[in-house]
CSV table of C-alpha atoms and ligand atoms in Angstrom, one decimal:
chain,number,residue,atom,x,y,z
U,891,MET,CA,20.1,-34.6,7.3
U,892,SER,CA,18.9,-31.9,9.7
U,893,SER,CA,16.8,-29.2,8.0
U,894,ILE,CA,16.9,-25.4,8.4
U,895,ALA,CA,14.4,-22.8,7.3
U,896,VAL,CA,15.5,-19.3,6.5
U,897,VAL,CA,12.6,-16.8,6.6
U,898,GLY,CA,13.1,-13.9,4.3
U,899,ALA,CA,14.6,-14.0,0.8
U,900,GLY,CA,16.1,-10.5,0.7
U,901,ILE,CA,19.8,-10.1,0.2
U,902,ILE,CA,20.4,-11.1,3.9
U,903,GLY,CA,18.3,-14.3,4.0
U,904,THR,CA,19.3,-15.4,0.5
U,905,THR,CA,23.0,-14.9,1.3
U,906,ILE,CA,22.7,-16.9,4.5
U,907,ALA,CA,20.7,-19.7,2.8
U,908,TYR,CA,23.3,-19.9,0.1
U,909,ALA,CA,26.2,-20.0,2.7
U,910,LEU,CA,24.4,-22.7,4.7
U,911,GLN,CA,23.5,-24.9,1.7
U,912,ARG,CA,27.1,-24.6,0.5
U,913,ARG,CA,28.2,-26.0,3.9
U,914,GLY,CA,26.1,-29.1,3.3
U,915,LEU,CA,22.9,-28.2,5.3
U,916,SER,CA,19.5,-28.9,3.9
U,917,VAL,CA,18.0,-25.3,3.5
U,918,THR,CA,14.6,-24.0,2.7
U,919,LEU,CA,14.2,-20.3,2.0
U,920,VAL,CA,10.7,-19.1,2.8
U,921,ASP,CA,9.3,-15.8,1.5
U,922,ARG,CA,5.8,-14.5,1.0
U,923,ASP,CA,7.0,-12.9,-2.2
U,924,ALA,CA,9.6,-13.8,-4.9
U,925,PRO,CA,13.2,-13.4,-3.8
U,926,GLY,CA,14.6,-9.8,-3.7
U,927,LYS,CA,11.3,-7.9,-3.8
U,928,GLY,CA,11.7,-6.2,-0.4
U,929,ALA,CA,14.2,-3.5,0.6
U,930,SER,CA,16.9,-5.4,-1.3
U,931,TYR,CA,15.1,-4.6,-4.6
U,932,GLY,CA,15.7,-1.0,-4.9
U,933,ASN,CA,18.5,0.1,-2.7
U,934,MET,CA,21.3,2.5,-3.8
U,935,ALA,CA,23.5,-0.4,-4.9
U,936,SER,CA,26.4,0.9,-2.8
U,937,ILE,CA,29.0,-1.3,-1.0
U,938,ALA,CA,29.1,1.5,1.5
U,939,VAL,CA,32.0,0.5,3.7
U,940,THR,CA,32.6,4.1,4.7
U,941,GLU,CA,29.1,4.6,6.1
U,942,PHE,CA,29.1,2.4,9.2
U,943,MET,CA,29.0,5.2,11.8
U,944,PRO,CA,26.1,5.3,14.3
U,945,ALA,CA,23.1,7.5,13.3
U,946,SER,CA,23.0,8.7,16.9
U,947,ARG,CA,26.3,10.6,16.6
U,948,PRO,CA,26.7,14.3,17.5
U,949,GLY,CA,27.0,15.5,13.9
U,950,VAL,CA,23.5,14.0,13.1
U,951,TRP,CA,22.0,15.5,16.3
U,952,ALA,CA,23.3,18.9,15.3
U,953,GLN,CA,21.5,18.8,12.0
U,954,MET,CA,18.3,17.2,13.2
U,955,PRO,CA,16.2,20.3,14.2
U,956,LYS,CA,16.9,21.8,10.8
U,957,TRP,CA,16.2,18.6,8.9
U,958,LEU,CA,12.9,17.9,10.8
U,959,LEU,CA,11.6,21.5,10.3
U,960,ASP,CA,12.2,21.4,6.6
U,961,PRO,CA,9.3,19.6,4.8
U,962,GLU,CA,11.8,18.7,2.0
U,963,GLY,CA,14.5,17.7,4.6
U,964,PRO,CA,16.2,14.3,4.6
U,965,VAL,CA,14.4,13.0,7.7
U,966,ARG,CA,10.6,13.1,8.2
U,967,ILE,CA,8.5,11.6,11.0
U,968,ARG,CA,4.8,11.3,10.1
U,969,PRO,CA,3.0,13.0,13.0
U,970,ALA,CA,0.5,10.2,13.4
U,971,TYR,CA,3.4,7.8,13.9
U,972,MET,CA,5.3,9.8,16.5
U,973,PRO,CA,3.8,8.2,19.6
U,974,LYS,CA,4.7,4.7,18.3
U,975,LEU,CA,8.3,5.8,17.8
U,976,ILE,CA,8.9,6.9,21.4
U,977,PRO,CA,10.4,3.6,22.7
U,978,TRP,CA,12.7,3.3,19.7
U,979,PHE,CA,13.7,6.9,20.0
U,980,LEU,CA,14.6,6.5,23.7
U,981,ARG,CA,16.9,3.7,22.7
U,982,PHE,CA,18.4,5.9,20.0
U,983,LEU,CA,19.0,8.5,22.6
U,984,ALA,CA,20.7,6.0,24.8
U,985,ALA,CA,23.0,5.1,21.9
U,986,SER,CA,24.3,8.7,21.8
U,987,ARG,CA,26.5,8.4,24.9
U,988,PRO,CA,30.1,9.0,23.9
U,989,SER,CA,31.3,5.7,25.3
U,990,LYS,CA,28.5,3.9,23.5
U,991,LEU,CA,29.2,5.7,20.3
U,992,ARG,CA,32.9,4.5,20.4
U,993,GLU,CA,31.6,0.9,20.9
U,994,LEU,CA,29.2,1.1,18.0
U,995,GLU,CA,31.7,2.6,15.7
U,996,THR,CA,34.1,-0.2,16.5
U,997,ALA,CA,31.3,-2.8,15.9
U,998,GLY,CA,30.4,-1.2,12.5
U,999,ALA,CA,34.1,-0.9,11.4
U,1000,ALA,CA,34.8,-4.5,12.3
U,1001,LEU,CA,32.2,-5.6,9.8
U,1002,CYS,CA,33.1,-3.0,7.1
U,1003,GLY,CA,36.8,-3.9,7.5
U,1004,ARG,CA,36.1,-7.4,6.2
U,1005,VAL,CA,33.4,-6.7,3.7
U,1006,TYR,CA,35.5,-7.2,0.6
U,1007,GLU,CA,37.2,-10.4,1.9
U,1008,ASP,CA,33.7,-12.0,2.2
U,1009,LEU,CA,32.1,-10.3,-0.9
U,1010,ASP,CA,34.9,-11.0,-3.3
U,1011,ALA,CA,34.9,-14.7,-2.2
U,1012,LEU,CA,31.1,-14.9,-2.6
U,1013,LEU,CA,31.1,-13.2,-6.0
U,1014,HIS,CA,34.0,-15.2,-7.2
U,1015,GLU,CA,32.6,-18.6,-6.3
U,1016,THR,CA,29.2,-17.8,-7.8
U,1017,GLY,CA,30.6,-16.3,-11.0
U,1018,LEU,CA,29.0,-12.9,-10.2
U,1019,THR,CA,32.2,-10.8,-9.9
U,1020,PRO,CA,31.3,-8.7,-13.0
U,1021,MET,CA,28.4,-7.2,-11.1
U,1022,LEU,CA,30.8,-5.2,-8.8
U,1023,SER,CA,32.1,-1.9,-10.3
U,1024,ALA,CA,35.7,-0.9,-9.9
U,1025,GLU,CA,34.8,2.8,-9.2
U,1026,GLY,CA,34.4,4.4,-5.8
U,1027,CYS,CA,32.1,7.1,-4.5
U,1028,LEU,CA,32.5,10.9,-4.4
U,1029,SER,CA,31.3,12.9,-1.5
U,1030,LEU,CA,30.5,16.4,-2.7
U,1031,TYR,CA,30.9,19.9,-1.0
U,1032,THR,CA,30.1,23.3,-2.5
U,1033,ASP,CA,32.4,25.1,0.0
U,1034,GLU,CA,34.5,24.8,3.2
U,1035,ALA,CA,31.5,25.1,5.5
U,1036,GLU,CA,29.8,22.0,3.9
U,1037,PHE,CA,33.1,20.2,4.1
U,1038,ARG,CA,33.5,21.1,7.8
U,1039,ALA,CA,30.0,19.9,8.6
U,1040,ASP,CA,31.0,16.5,7.3
U,1041,ARG,CA,34.3,16.4,9.1
U,1042,GLU,CA,33.2,14.1,11.9
U,1043,HIS,CA,32.4,11.4,9.3
U,1044,ILE,CA,35.9,11.7,7.8
U,1045,GLU,CA,37.6,11.7,11.2
U,1046,ILE,CA,35.9,8.4,12.1
U,1047,LEU,CA,37.1,6.9,8.8
U,1048,GLU,CA,40.6,8.2,9.5
U,1049,ARG,CA,40.5,6.7,13.0
U,1050,PHE,CA,39.7,3.2,11.5
U,1051,GLY,CA,42.1,3.5,8.5
U,1052,PHE,CA,39.5,3.6,5.7
U,1053,ARG,CA,41.0,5.0,2.5
U,1054,HIS,CA,39.9,8.4,1.1
U,1055,GLU,CA,41.3,11.2,-1.0
U,1056,ILE,CA,40.4,14.9,-0.9
U,1057,LEU,CA,40.0,16.5,-4.4
U,1058,GLY,CA,39.6,20.0,-5.7
U,1059,GLY,CA,37.3,21.3,-8.5
U,1060,ASN,CA,39.4,20.4,-11.6
U,1061,ALA,CA,40.2,16.9,-10.4
U,1062,ILE,CA,36.5,16.3,-9.6
U,1063,ARG,CA,35.4,17.3,-13.1
U,1064,ASP,CA,38.1,15.1,-14.6
U,1065,LEU,CA,36.5,12.2,-12.9
U,1066,GLU,CA,32.8,13.2,-13.5
U,1067,PRO,CA,32.5,15.8,-16.2
U,1068,ALA,CA,28.7,16.1,-15.9
U,1069,LEU,CA,28.9,17.4,-12.3
U,1070,THR,CA,28.0,21.1,-11.7
U,1071,THR,CA,30.8,23.6,-11.4
U,1072,LYS,CA,29.3,24.6,-8.0
U,1073,ILE,CA,31.2,21.7,-6.4
U,1074,ALA,CA,34.5,23.0,-5.1
U,1075,LYS,CA,35.6,20.0,-3.1
U,1076,ALA,CA,35.1,16.3,-2.9
U,1077,VAL,CA,36.3,13.3,-1.0
U,1078,LEU,CA,36.8,10.1,-3.1
U,1079,PHE,CA,36.1,6.9,-1.2
U,1080,PRO,CA,37.7,4.3,-3.6
U,1081,ASP,CA,36.4,1.3,-1.6
U,1082,ASN,CA,32.8,2.5,-1.6
U,1083,ARG,CA,32.0,0.7,-4.8
U,1084,SER,CA,28.6,-0.4,-6.2
U,1085,VAL,CA,26.9,-3.3,-7.8
U,1086,SER,CA,25.2,-3.0,-11.2
U,1087,ASP,CA,21.8,-4.3,-10.0
U,1088,PRO,CA,21.0,-5.1,-6.4
U,1089,TYR,CA,17.8,-7.0,-7.3
U,1090,ARG,CA,19.5,-9.1,-9.9
U,1091,LEU,CA,22.2,-9.9,-7.3
U,1092,VAL,CA,19.6,-11.4,-5.0
U,1093,THR,CA,17.9,-13.4,-7.8
U,1094,ALA,CA,21.2,-14.7,-9.0
U,1095,LEU,CA,22.2,-15.8,-5.5
U,1096,ALA,CA,18.8,-17.5,-5.2
U,1097,GLU,CA,19.5,-19.4,-8.4
U,1098,LYS,CA,22.9,-20.5,-7.2
U,1099,PHE,CA,21.3,-21.6,-3.9
U,1100,GLN,CA,18.8,-23.7,-5.8
U,1101,ALA,CA,21.5,-25.1,-8.1
U,1102,LEU,CA,23.2,-26.4,-4.9
U,1103,GLY,CA,20.0,-28.2,-3.9
U,1104,GLY,CA,18.4,-25.5,-1.8
U,1105,THR,CA,14.6,-25.2,-1.9
U,1106,ILE,CA,12.5,-22.0,-2.1
U,1107,ASN,CA,9.1,-22.2,-0.6
U,1108,ALA,CA,6.6,-19.4,-1.3
U,1109,GLY,CA,4.5,-18.6,1.9
U,1110,GLU,CA,4.0,-16.0,4.6
U,1111,VAL,CA,5.1,-17.1,8.0
U,1112,VAL,CA,2.3,-16.2,10.5
U,1113,GLY,CA,3.2,-18.3,13.5
U,1114,PHE,CA,5.4,-21.0,15.0
U,1115,GLU,CA,4.7,-24.3,16.5
U,1116,GLN,CA,6.9,-24.5,19.6
U,1117,GLY,CA,7.9,-27.3,22.0
U,1118,ASP,CA,10.9,-28.3,24.1
U,1119,GLY,CA,12.3,-24.7,24.2
U,1120,GLY,CA,12.4,-24.4,20.4
U,1121,VAL,CA,10.5,-24.1,17.2
U,1122,ASP,CA,9.2,-27.4,15.6
U,1123,ALA,CA,7.4,-25.9,12.6
U,1124,LEU,CA,6.5,-22.7,10.8
U,1125,ARG,CA,2.8,-21.9,10.3
U,1126,LEU,CA,2.1,-20.3,6.9
U,1127,ALA,CA,-0.8,-18.0,6.0
U,1128,ASP,CA,-2.3,-20.5,3.6
U,1129,GLY,CA,-2.7,-23.0,6.5
U,1130,ARG,CA,0.4,-25.1,5.6
U,1131,ARG,CA,2.8,-26.3,8.3
U,1132,LEU,CA,6.5,-26.4,7.5
U,1133,ALA,CA,8.4,-28.7,9.9
U,1134,THR,CA,12.0,-27.7,10.5
U,1135,ASP,CA,14.9,-28.5,12.9
U,1136,ARG,CA,16.2,-25.0,12.9
U,1137,VAL,CA,15.1,-21.5,11.9
U,1138,VAL,CA,16.8,-18.3,10.9
U,1139,LEU,CA,14.6,-15.2,10.9
U,1140,ALA,CA,15.9,-12.7,8.3
U,1141,ALA,CA,12.7,-11.0,7.2
U,1142,GLY,CA,14.2,-7.5,7.1
U,1143,ALA,CA,12.1,-4.8,8.8
U,1144,PHE,CA,9.3,-7.4,9.4
U,1145,THR,CA,11.5,-9.5,11.6
U,1146,GLY,CA,10.3,-7.6,14.7
U,1147,ARG,CA,6.8,-8.9,14.2
U,1148,LEU,CA,8.0,-12.5,14.0
U,1149,SER,CA,10.4,-12.1,17.0
U,1150,ARG,CA,7.4,-10.9,19.1
U,1151,LEU,CA,5.6,-14.1,18.3
U,1152,LEU,CA,8.5,-15.9,19.9
U,1153,GLY,CA,8.4,-13.7,23.0
U,1154,GLU,CA,11.7,-12.0,22.0
U,1155,PRO,CA,10.8,-8.5,20.8
U,1156,ILE,CA,13.5,-6.8,18.7
U,1157,PRO,CA,13.2,-3.0,18.7
U,1158,LEU,CA,13.1,-2.8,14.9
U,1159,GLU,CA,11.7,0.2,13.1
U,1160,THR,CA,11.6,0.9,9.4
U,1161,GLU,CA,13.5,3.8,8.0
U,1162,ARG,CA,11.6,4.1,4.8
U,1163,GLY,CA,13.7,5.2,1.8
U,1164,TYR,CA,12.9,6.1,-1.8
U,1165,HIS,CA,14.5,5.9,-5.2
U,1166,THR,CA,13.9,7.1,-8.7
U,1167,GLN,CA,15.3,5.0,-11.5
U,1168,ILE,CA,16.0,7.2,-14.5
U,1169,MET,CA,16.2,5.1,-17.6
U,1170,ALA,CA,17.4,7.7,-20.1
U,1171,PRO,CA,19.3,10.2,-18.0
U,1172,GLY,CA,21.1,12.0,-20.9
U,1173,ILE,CA,24.3,12.1,-18.9
U,1174,SER,CA,26.9,9.5,-18.0
U,1175,MET,CA,28.7,8.9,-14.7
U,1176,ARG,CA,31.1,6.3,-13.5
U,1177,HIS,CA,31.3,6.9,-9.7
U,1178,SER,CA,28.4,7.0,-7.3
U,1179,ILE,CA,28.0,10.4,-5.6
U,1180,ILE,CA,26.7,11.6,-2.2
U,1181,TRP,CA,26.1,15.2,-1.4
U,1182,PRO,CA,26.0,15.2,2.4
U,1183,ALA,CA,24.5,18.8,2.7
U,1184,ARG,CA,21.7,17.9,0.4
U,1185,ALA,CA,21.4,14.3,1.7
U,1186,PHE,CA,20.9,12.3,-1.4
U,1187,MET,CA,22.9,9.8,-3.5
U,1188,VAL,CA,23.1,9.0,-7.2
U,1189,THR,CA,24.5,5.7,-8.5
U,1190,PRO,CA,25.1,4.5,-12.0
U,1191,THR,CA,23.3,1.1,-12.4
U,1192,ALA,CA,22.6,-1.4,-15.1
U,1193,GLY,CA,19.2,0.2,-15.9
U,1194,GLY,CA,20.2,3.8,-15.9
U,1195,ILE,CA,20.9,6.2,-13.1
U,1196,ARG,CA,19.4,5.7,-9.6
U,1197,VAL,CA,18.7,8.7,-7.3
U,1198,GLY,CA,17.8,7.9,-3.7
U,1199,GLY,CA,18.1,8.4,0.0
U,1200,THR,CA,15.9,10.0,2.6
U,1201,VAL,CA,14.6,8.6,5.9
U,1202,GLU,CA,10.8,8.6,6.6
U,1203,MET,CA,9.6,7.2,9.9
U,1204,ALA,CA,6.0,6.1,9.3
U,1205,GLY,CA,5.9,2.4,10.1
U,1206,LEU,CA,5.4,-0.7,8.0
U,1207,ASP,CA,1.8,-0.1,6.8
U,1208,ALA,CA,1.5,3.5,5.7
U,1209,PRO,CA,1.4,4.1,1.9
U,1210,PRO,CA,4.4,5.6,0.2
U,1211,ASP,CA,4.7,9.4,-0.2
U,1212,TYR,CA,6.4,9.8,-3.5
U,1213,ARG,CA,6.9,13.5,-3.0
U,1214,ARG,CA,10.0,12.5,-1.1
U,1215,ALA,CA,11.4,10.8,-4.2
U,1216,LYS,CA,10.7,13.9,-6.3
U,1217,VAL,CA,12.6,16.1,-3.9
U,1218,LEU,CA,15.7,13.9,-4.3
U,1219,VAL,CA,15.4,14.2,-8.1
U,1220,LYS,CA,15.3,18.0,-7.8
U,1221,ARG,CA,18.5,17.8,-5.8
U,1222,ALA,CA,20.1,15.5,-8.2
U,1223,LYS,CA,19.4,18.0,-11.0
U,1224,GLU,CA,21.4,20.5,-8.9
U,1225,ALA,CA,24.4,18.2,-9.0
U,1226,PHE,CA,23.9,17.2,-12.7
U,1227,PRO,CA,22.3,20.2,-14.5
U,1228,GLU,CA,22.0,18.2,-17.8
U,1229,LEU,CA,20.1,15.3,-16.1
U,1230,GLU,CA,17.0,14.3,-18.1
U,1231,VAL,CA,14.3,12.8,-15.9
U,1232,GLU,CA,11.4,12.1,-18.3
U,1233,ARG,CA,11.6,8.3,-18.3
U,1234,ALA,CA,11.7,7.3,-14.7
U,1235,SER,CA,10.1,5.0,-12.1
U,1236,GLU,CA,9.7,5.5,-8.3
U,1237,TRP,CA,10.1,3.0,-5.5
U,1238,MET,CA,9.9,2.9,-1.7
U,1239,GLY,CA,11.6,0.3,0.6
U,1240,HIS,CA,11.8,-0.5,4.3
U,1241,ARG,CA,15.3,-0.3,5.8
U,1242,PRO,CA,15.3,-2.6,8.9
U,1243,ALA,CA,16.5,-0.1,11.5
U,1244,LEU,CA,17.8,-0.7,15.0
U,1245,PRO,CA,18.2,2.2,17.4
U,1246,ASP,CA,22.0,1.6,17.7
U,1247,THR,CA,22.6,1.2,14.0
U,1248,VAL,CA,24.5,-2.2,14.4
U,1249,PRO,CA,22.7,-5.3,13.0
U,1250,VAL,CA,21.5,-8.2,15.0
U,1251,MET,CA,23.3,-11.4,14.0
U,1252,GLY,CA,23.2,-14.3,16.3
U,1253,ALA,CA,21.3,-17.0,18.3
U,1254,SER,CA,18.0,-16.4,20.0
U,1255,ALA,CA,18.5,-15.9,23.8
U,1256,LYS,CA,15.2,-17.7,24.3
U,1257,ARG,CA,14.7,-20.5,21.7
U,1258,ARG,CA,17.3,-23.1,21.4
U,1259,ASN,CA,17.0,-23.6,17.6
U,1260,VAL,CA,16.4,-20.0,16.4
U,1261,TRP,CA,18.8,-17.4,15.0
U,1262,TYR,CA,18.3,-13.8,13.9
U,1263,ALA,CA,19.9,-11.7,11.1
U,1264,THR,CA,18.2,-8.4,10.8
U,1265,GLY,CA,18.5,-4.7,11.4
U,1266,HIS,CA,21.1,-4.0,8.8
U,1267,GLY,CA,19.7,-0.5,8.2
U,1268,HIS,CA,21.4,1.5,5.5
U,1269,LEU,CA,24.0,-1.2,4.9
U,1270,GLY,CA,22.2,-4.5,4.2
U,1271,LEU,CA,23.7,-4.9,0.8
U,1272,THR,CA,27.2,-3.9,2.1
U,1273,TYR,CA,27.0,-6.4,5.0
U,1274,ALA,CA,25.3,-9.3,3.2
U,1275,ALA,CA,28.3,-11.4,2.3
U,1276,THR,CA,29.8,-10.9,5.7
U,1277,THR,CA,26.5,-11.7,7.4
U,1278,GLY,CA,26.2,-14.9,5.3
U,1279,ARG,CA,29.7,-16.0,6.3
U,1280,LEU,CA,29.3,-15.1,10.0
U,1281,MET,CA,25.8,-16.7,10.4
U,1282,ALA,CA,27.0,-19.9,8.7
U,1283,ASP,CA,29.9,-20.0,11.1
U,1284,LEU,CA,27.6,-19.5,14.1
U,1285,ILE,CA,25.0,-22.1,13.0
U,1286,THR,CA,27.6,-24.7,12.0
U,1287,GLY,CA,29.6,-24.3,15.2
U,1288,VAL,CA,32.7,-22.7,13.7
U,1289,ALA,CA,34.3,-19.8,15.6
U,1290,PRO,CA,33.5,-16.6,13.6
U,1291,PRO,CA,36.5,-14.4,12.7
U,1292,VAL,CA,35.0,-11.4,14.6
U,1293,ASP,CA,33.8,-11.0,18.1
U,1294,MET,CA,30.0,-11.4,17.8
U,1295,LYS,CA,29.0,-9.9,21.1
U,1296,PRO,CA,28.1,-6.4,19.7
U,1297,TYR,CA,25.5,-8.0,17.4
U,1298,ARG,CA,23.7,-10.1,20.0
U,1299,VAL,CA,19.9,-10.0,20.0
U,1300,ASP,CA,19.6,-9.6,23.8
U,1301,ARG,CA,21.7,-6.4,23.9
U,1302,PHE,CA,18.7,-4.1,24.2
P,2183,LIG,C1,16.4,3.8,-0.5
P,2183,LIG,C2,17.3,2.8,0.1
P,2183,LIG,C3,18.6,2.8,-0.3
P,2183,LIG,C4,19.5,1.9,0.3
P,2183,LIG,N1,20.8,1.9,-0.2
P,2183,LIG,C5,21.7,1.0,0.3
P,2183,LIG,C6,23.0,0.9,-0.2
P,2183,LIG,O1,23.4,1.7,-1.1
P,2183,LIG,N2,23.8,0.0,0.3
P,2183,LIG,C7,23.5,-0.9,1.3
P,2183,LIG,O2,24.3,-1.7,1.7
P,2183,LIG,N3,22.2,-0.9,1.7
P,2183,LIG,C8,21.3,0.0,1.3
P,2183,LIG,N4,20.0,0.1,1.7
P,2183,LIG,C9,19.6,-0.9,2.8
P,2183,LIG,C10,19.4,-2.3,2.3
P,2183,LIG,O3,18.6,-2.2,1.1
P,2183,LIG,C11,18.7,-3.1,3.4
P,2183,LIG,O4,19.5,-3.0,4.6
P,2183,LIG,C12,18.6,-4.6,2.9
P,2183,LIG,O5,18.0,-4.7,1.7
P,2183,LIG,C13,17.9,-5.4,4.0
P,2183,LIG,O6,17.8,-6.7,3.5
P,2183,LIG,P1,17.0,-7.8,4.2
P,2183,LIG,O7,17.2,-9.0,3.4
P,2183,LIG,O8,17.2,-7.8,5.6
P,2183,LIG,O9,15.5,-7.3,4.0
P,2183,LIG,P2,14.5,-7.3,2.7
P,2183,LIG,O10,15.2,-7.1,1.4
P,2183,LIG,O11,13.4,-6.3,3.0
P,2183,LIG,O12,13.9,-8.8,2.7
P,2183,LIG,C14,13.0,-9.2,3.7
P,2183,LIG,C15,12.2,-10.3,3.1
P,2183,LIG,O13,11.4,-10.9,4.1
P,2183,LIG,C16,10.1,-11.2,3.5
P,2183,LIG,N5,9.2,-11.3,4.6
P,2183,LIG,C17,8.8,-10.4,5.5
P,2183,LIG,N6,7.9,-10.9,6.4
P,2183,LIG,C18,7.7,-12.2,6.0
P,2183,LIG,C19,6.9,-13.3,6.5
P,2183,LIG,N7,6.2,-13.1,7.6
P,2183,LIG,N8,6.9,-14.4,5.9
P,2183,LIG,C20,7.7,-14.6,4.8
P,2183,LIG,N9,8.5,-13.7,4.3
P,2183,LIG,C21,8.5,-12.5,4.9
P,2183,LIG,C22,9.8,-10.1,2.6
P,2183,LIG,O14,8.9,-10.4,1.6
P,2183,LIG,C23,11.2,-9.8,2.0
P,2183,LIG,O15,11.5,-10.5,0.8
P,2183,LIG,C24,19.1,1.0,1.2
P,2183,LIG,C25,17.7,0.9,1.5
P,2183,LIG,C26,16.8,1.8,1.0
P,2183,LIG,C27,15.4,1.7,1.3
C-alpha cells in the first residue's frame, strides 16, 4: 500500500490524517511535539462560520490607525519585526481591491457554508458529537455607533445568507444574565457554536486515527530527500530518515519554512494570539460573546471560561508578551462585572496567516507528490473538518464538492 506522511499534528493535520486513513491509505502523522500542542491547543473554541470575511476589508482599514496607535489596541506590530513584514503587508494591501475582496468573501463563504455538513459527519462517526455546544455567539454593542461600525460584517453575512438575529437589552440579559447592563444591542449568530475543548478534540481525533491503524511519529522535519520531481523521504532533526510516497505539509504557521525548503515559498505570517483560561470565573455563561469595539472574545469551555483574541505581529521566534492577555481580561471584566480572575492561566499561539485570509489547500505546483494545507488563520478549528474532507478528496482523486481554485498554493 502506498504511504503518505502528514507533517503537523494540529487540528488541520490530524483531521487530514484521520480522513486519509479512513479512506484506506497508510498514513503517518509526524510532529515534533505531541498532537494538538500548537495553535490548536488554546484557540477560542469557536466554530466561527460567521467570521470568514477578509481581514483586508475597508472596515478593518478604517480602524487600523486607531488600533495601532493604542498600546492596548487589538493589533500590535513589534517595531523590530516591521521590516520583515513588508512583503506580506504589500500582499495584504493587494488583497484590498474591491474586486479581490468580493472573490475572497466568496471563497471564505463557500467553506463556511459547508462547515456543519463536514463537522457533523466527522463528530458523528468518531463519537465526538457531545463536544459541540448547541448555543451560538452574541456580538455585543453598547450603542448605535458601535453597531454601525460593525455593519459591514453583518451586510456580508446577509449577502451570503448566514443566519443572525438582532436583540435588544432585555432579550440579551435573558440569554446571558451575567452581562453588563451597558450592552444595549447584540446580534445572535446561532450557527457560531463552540466546542468544549479544542485541544481534547485534536487528541481524540488522533486516538481515532490510531485506532484505524494510523501511525504517529514524533520528530521534527528539517529537510526533504528529493528525486524525480518529488519527495522520497523526510529528514528528521534526530538524524532519522522517513521514506514516504506522498507528503502533506500541514505544520500551521511553520509550514512556510518547510515550503521554502522545497523551493515553493508560501507567504505565511503568524498572527500571534493570546488567551487566559479562567478556572473559577464565579459567573456562568452559555453563549460565547464577541465585543467588536473592544476586540475580544469570551467562550465557555470545559475547564472554565476562556478570554482571548488580539493580533500581534512579531514572528515565530519572539517570546510571548502576556500583557496582551491581561488587557483582554480587563475588557472581559467590563462585559462581565462579576467575573473573578484569580485562578487563571495564560497562553500564546501562532495563527497561520496568509495575506488574503483564505487558506491554502491543494497540490504543490512544483513537487508531484506534495500537498499543502495551511494558512487557516483565525478559522483553523472552524475549517478543520472541511479541510480534512477536501484534502482527502484531492489526494485520492475524487472531485471535491467545491471549486478549489481560490485555495491554490500558486495564487500569490
Ligand atoms: C488566540 C487564538 C484564538 C483562536 N480562536 C479560534 C476560534 O475560535 N476558531 C477557529 O476556528 N480558529 C481559531 N484560532 C485559529 C486556530 O487555532 C488555527 O487556525 C489552527 O489551530 C491552526 O491549526 P494547524 O493545525 O494549521 O496549526 P497548529 O495547531 O499550530 O499545528 C501545527 C503543528 O505542526 C507542528 N510542526 C511545526 N513545524 C514542524 C516541523 N518542522 N516538524 C514537525 N512538526 C512541526 C507543530 O508542533 C504543531 O503541532 C485561534 C487562534 C488563536 C491563536
